[in-house]
Amino acid sequence: MKNQYDYVIVGAGVAAATIAKGLLEHKHDTSILILEAGPEIIAKDRRFWWDYITRGERPYTFTYDQKFEADSTGNIEYQTDGVRVKAYGGSTMHWGAWCLRFRPEDFNLHTNTGEGADWPINYEDLESYYNDAEAFLSVCGDDNANWIPRSKPYPVPPFEWTAADGAMIEAWEQLDVVYQDGDIDPGTKTKIKSGKMPIARYRKCMTTGTCKYCPIGGRFNAQYVLDDLKNDTRFINFEVRVNAPVHKVNASSKSKIESVTYTDNLNGKKHTVYGDTIILASGAYNVPKLLRASKNEFWQDGIGNDYDLVGRFVVSHSMLNVVGKAKSNPNGWFQEYDFPTLMSHSYNTKEHQKKGKIFMFKNRTTPNVDIAQLMIEGKTREEIDEIVYGEMTINLQAFLEEKGKFSNRLEAKPGVDRFGLPLTTVHFSRTDEEMKNANDRLRLLEQVIEKMGLEVTSSRIDKPGGHHTTGTARMGTSPENSVTDKFMKVHDTDNLYVCSNAAFPTGSAVNPTLTLTAMAFRLVEHLKKTNQIKSKIEDVNTVDTI
Ligand SMILES: Cc1cc2nc3c(=O)[nH]c(=O)nc-3n(C[C@H](O)[C@H](O)[C@H](O)COP(=O)(O)OP(=O)(O)OC[C@H]3O[C@@H](n4cnc5c(N)ncnc54)[C@H](O)[C@@H]3O)c2cc1C
Ligand code: SF4
């Protein structure tokens, strides 16, 4: 079995897929090995799809962290179980595919508030890569949206607002919640309506409502990209090994990382594979755990951990969640899509950074009825009308930004899961002030629901958790303040990179994956340049020795 590659990538999620595609399209015979701990789960399968529709079973739930595999300590419970997918394709097997850019102020949190961290790059450094990421993920968005500077239009037009979004827009307007971010022509009061949620679609959507297992591959899934690369005959040196958990990164000196060691889960054998460049794309849980597990004579507390920073500053989003109920649903509204279409950036701005940004969106409306199913069940016209026009609920949600703290840390708990990956413990606490701010934000959401004339039936702050974990191997300007440099290269190494939400110094208030994909495109550009220079040096050396 081949054991030497130009690039060895750990993990087979969207980060790995973006890098592999970028490098292979640049140079077709680049040798790349991707090692994925989890199994391959079939996507776009009719049988699995029917099981999901009829029994609510998704084929990948057995890959989630189980309750007993993940602990949480601190004054807030951190949800570690039941979210991540550990499989070929990673969590894009079941993500929501909402694709929002971070805003310029997210890169300067510490400068603006004295808390959290600044990024070693700015929004402008990433803007062109955001364009690449949106094209790659096929993001549907509103070209008129002006909540953020952008140099290219969205590749795909936005989804329309749903009927029930209108009532919330009216409530927002009464409360000065903007879903429109300014004047088209300052002074004329002509507003741009930019509150349409950008969503990634790999191929054209043909139906609605089952996006957590899409029967036709409409929702982006990293697996499709990796399959396309494997099937492309130009890429003769591209390989993916599943069921292959990496448990150690090996160094031959402080700066030179030479190989990784993994176990073949199908026969229990251990293998070491060598890479000129090694990239950890194993997600924000497993990047820090793997770095700390990789102790050696040069890195006695784990690679990149000389200053005890690996796994620290963990953040995620908590969801603020308010449900309103109306006694009847005279318009017969129900949810057209399995994702939100209306959003607001009103509280996701620089002005709100100190208190903690929130990003608001209208989520599900019920009843979410399948009329055909009701007919199959033998319901009469009158009974169906009663359900459709009867009691309804509307759900308003928001993601809450958290600020990274030294004491909040994700680390390995003794033992391994079914795939040979270490278990997890997260220590996570909020200050009293952060608790108060979160509750104030919740009151705001309740006001919107009340303005809609609905009765608030539930109002809660959900746990932060695995969905959007970031910050566990953050980027910065020196080993004293961070784990990686501005190209996500682990400080003091020549060739070990982290391409993951782990490298984010802040989590903003919006979902991370578009930013991660943009960072992966930026890394590809960096590697192309670095390795070109390297091969020129090698050429010169070769000539010298002849
Ligand atoms: C329910 C849910 C909904 C989400 N919705 C959205 C959304 O709407 N928008 C958005 O922007 N983001 C969303 N996210 C987040 C999004 O899924 C992640 O940002 C993204 O998938 C991260 O990609 P990744 O490639 O870094 O890591 P992952 O997808 O986690 O992939 C990493 C892979 O590495 C493997 N691995 C880990 N350790 C090792 C090891 N030691 N050896 C070998 N393999 C290893 C894992 O098994 C995994 O398959 C959602 C996440 C969840 C859980
Ligand atoms: S709306 Fe339908 S086709 Fe589109 S991603 Fe969801 S399940 Fe797939």
mmCIF file of C-alpha atoms and ligand atoms in Angstrom, residues 10-15 35-38 83-87 90-92 94-98 244-246 281-283 286 290 421 467-468 500-501 511-514 516, ligand 1:
data_model
loop_
_atom_site.group_PDB
_atom_site.id
_atom_site.type_symbol
_atom_site.label_atom_id
_atom_site.label_comp_id
_atom_site.label_asym_id
_atom_site.label_seq_id
_atom_site.Cartn_x
_atom_site.Cartn_y
_atom_site.Cartn_z
ATOM 1 C CA VAL A 10 -7.097 14.047 8.193
ATOM 2 C CA GLY A 11 -10.925 14.084 7.985
ATOM 3 C CA ALA A 12 -13.284 13.972 4.999
ATOM 4 C CA GLY A 13 -15.648 16.903 5.527
ATOM 5 C CA VAL A 14 -16.171 20.093 3.560
ATOM 6 C CA ALA A 15 -12.752 21.504 4.558
ATOM 7 C CA LEU A 35 -8.006 9.567 6.056
ATOM 8 C CA GLU A 36 -11.501 9.460 7.529
ATOM 9 C CA ALA A 37 -12.285 7.786 10.854
ATOM 10 C CA GLY A 38 -15.955 7.150 10.109
ATOM 11 C CA VAL A 83 -24.857 16.438 16.546
ATOM 12 C CA ARG A 84 -21.668 15.829 14.591
ATOM 13 C CA VAL A 85 -21.607 13.241 11.827
ATOM 14 C CA LYS A 86 -18.398 11.211 11.896
ATOM 15 C CA ALA A 87 -18.395 9.771 8.394
ATOM 16 C CA GLY A 90 -18.534 14.876 7.791
ATOM 17 C CA SER A 91 -21.319 17.003 9.215
ATOM 18 C CA THR A 92 -22.381 18.226 5.780
ATOM 19 C CA HIS A 94 -26.889 16.584 7.621
ATOM 20 C CA TRP A 95 -26.116 20.281 7.985
ATOM 21 C CA GLY A 96 -28.685 22.999 7.333
ATOM 22 C CA ALA A 97 -26.579 24.588 4.533
ATOM 23 C CA TRP A 98 -27.246 28.174 5.636
ATOM 24 C CA ALA A 244 -9.175 5.050 9.291
ATOM 25 C CA PRO A 245 -8.905 7.058 12.556
ATOM 26 C CA VAL A 246 -5.624 8.947 12.927
ATOM 27 C CA ALA A 281 -9.335 18.925 8.650
ATOM 28 C CA SER A 282 -10.838 16.803 11.376
ATOM 29 C CA GLY A 283 -13.249 19.335 12.879
ATOM 30 C CA ASN A 286 -10.802 16.409 16.928
ATOM 31 C CA LEU A 290 -5.231 15.013 18.058
ATOM 32 C CA LEU A 421 -11.721 8.566 18.148
ATOM 33 C CA HIS A 467 -23.026 22.227 15.776
ATOM 34 C CA HIS A 468 -20.921 25.351 15.476
ATOM 35 C CA SER A 500 -11.106 23.793 10.528
ATOM 36 C CA ASN A 501 -13.516 25.940 12.489
ATOM 37 C CA ASN A 511 -23.044 29.796 10.908
ATOM 38 C CA PRO A 512 -19.374 28.987 10.253
ATOM 39 C CA THR A 513 -19.108 26.851 7.126
ATOM 40 C CA LEU A 514 -19.025 29.493 4.400
ATOM 41 C CA LEU A 516 -14.416 27.824 6.700
HETATM 42 C C1 LIG B 1 -26.952 19.646 12.848
HETATM 43 C C2 LIG B 1 -25.963 20.585 12.243
HETATM 44 C C3 LIG B 1 -26.412 21.606 11.411
HETATM 45 C C4 LIG B 1 -25.495 22.496 10.850
HETATM 46 N N1 LIG B 1 -25.965 23.467 10.012
HETATM 47 C C5 LIG B 1 -25.102 24.355 9.486
HETATM 48 C C6 LIG B 1 -25.554 25.367 8.605
HETATM 49 O O1 LIG B 1 -26.739 25.464 8.289
HETATM 50 N N2 LIG B 1 -24.640 26.241 8.122
HETATM 51 C C7 LIG B 1 -23.335 26.178 8.459
HETATM 52 O O2 LIG B 1 -22.564 27.037 8.033
HETATM 53 N N3 LIG B 1 -22.867 25.195 9.253
HETATM 54 C C8 LIG B 1 -23.724 24.296 9.770
HETATM 55 N N4 LIG B 1 -23.253 23.297 10.576
HETATM 56 C C9 LIG B 1 -21.809 23.221 10.822
HETATM 57 C C10 LIG B 1 -21.135 22.471 9.707
HETATM 58 O O3 LIG B 1 -21.660 21.188 9.586
HETATM 59 C C11 LIG B 1 -19.619 22.444 9.993
HETATM 60 O O4 LIG B 1 -19.153 23.773 10.056
HETATM 61 C C12 LIG B 1 -18.827 21.728 8.910
HETATM 62 O O5 LIG B 1 -19.418 20.510 8.565
HETATM 63 C C13 LIG B 1 -17.398 21.527 9.397
HETATM 64 O O6 LIG B 1 -16.698 20.869 8.393
HETATM 65 P P1 LIG B 1 -15.276 20.214 8.646
HETATM 66 O O7 LIG B 1 -14.856 19.677 7.334
HETATM 67 O O8 LIG B 1 -14.392 21.160 9.328
HETATM 68 O O9 LIG B 1 -15.506 19.096 9.736
HETATM 69 P P2 LIG B 1 -16.474 17.841 9.838
HETATM 70 O O10 LIG B 1 -17.655 17.964 8.965
HETATM 71 O O11 LIG B 1 -16.699 17.624 11.300
HETATM 72 O O12 LIG B 1 -15.592 16.663 9.253
HETATM 73 C C14 LIG B 1 -14.475 16.198 9.932
HETATM 74 C C15 LIG B 1 -14.345 14.719 9.691
HETATM 75 O O13 LIG B 1 -13.111 14.312 10.282
HETATM 76 C C16 LIG B 1 -13.267 13.034 10.827
HETATM 77 N N5 LIG B 1 -12.232 12.883 11.858
HETATM 78 C C17 LIG B 1 -12.171 13.508 13.049
HETATM 79 N N6 LIG B 1 -11.050 13.138 13.708
HETATM 80 C C18 LIG B 1 -10.401 12.271 12.912
HETATM 81 C C19 LIG B 1 -9.204 11.536 13.052
HETATM 82 N N7 LIG B 1 -8.439 11.657 14.134
HETATM 83 N N8 LIG B 1 -8.838 10.701 12.041
HETATM 84 C C20 LIG B 1 -9.595 10.591 10.920
HETATM 85 N N9 LIG B 1 -10.759 11.263 10.755
HETATM 86 C C21 LIG B 1 -11.148 12.099 11.731
HETATM 87 C C22 LIG B 1 -14.680 13.019 11.382
HETATM 88 O O14 LIG B 1 -15.167 11.686 11.458
HETATM 89 C C23 LIG B 1 -15.430 13.861 10.349
HETATM 90 O O15 LIG B 1 -16.058 13.085 9.362
HETATM 91 C C24 LIG B 1 -24.129 22.378 11.128
HETATM 92 C C25 LIG B 1 -23.666 21.328 11.945
HETATM 93 C C26 LIG B 1 -24.563 20.461 12.505
HETATM 94 C C27 LIG B 1 -24.028 19.373 13.390
#
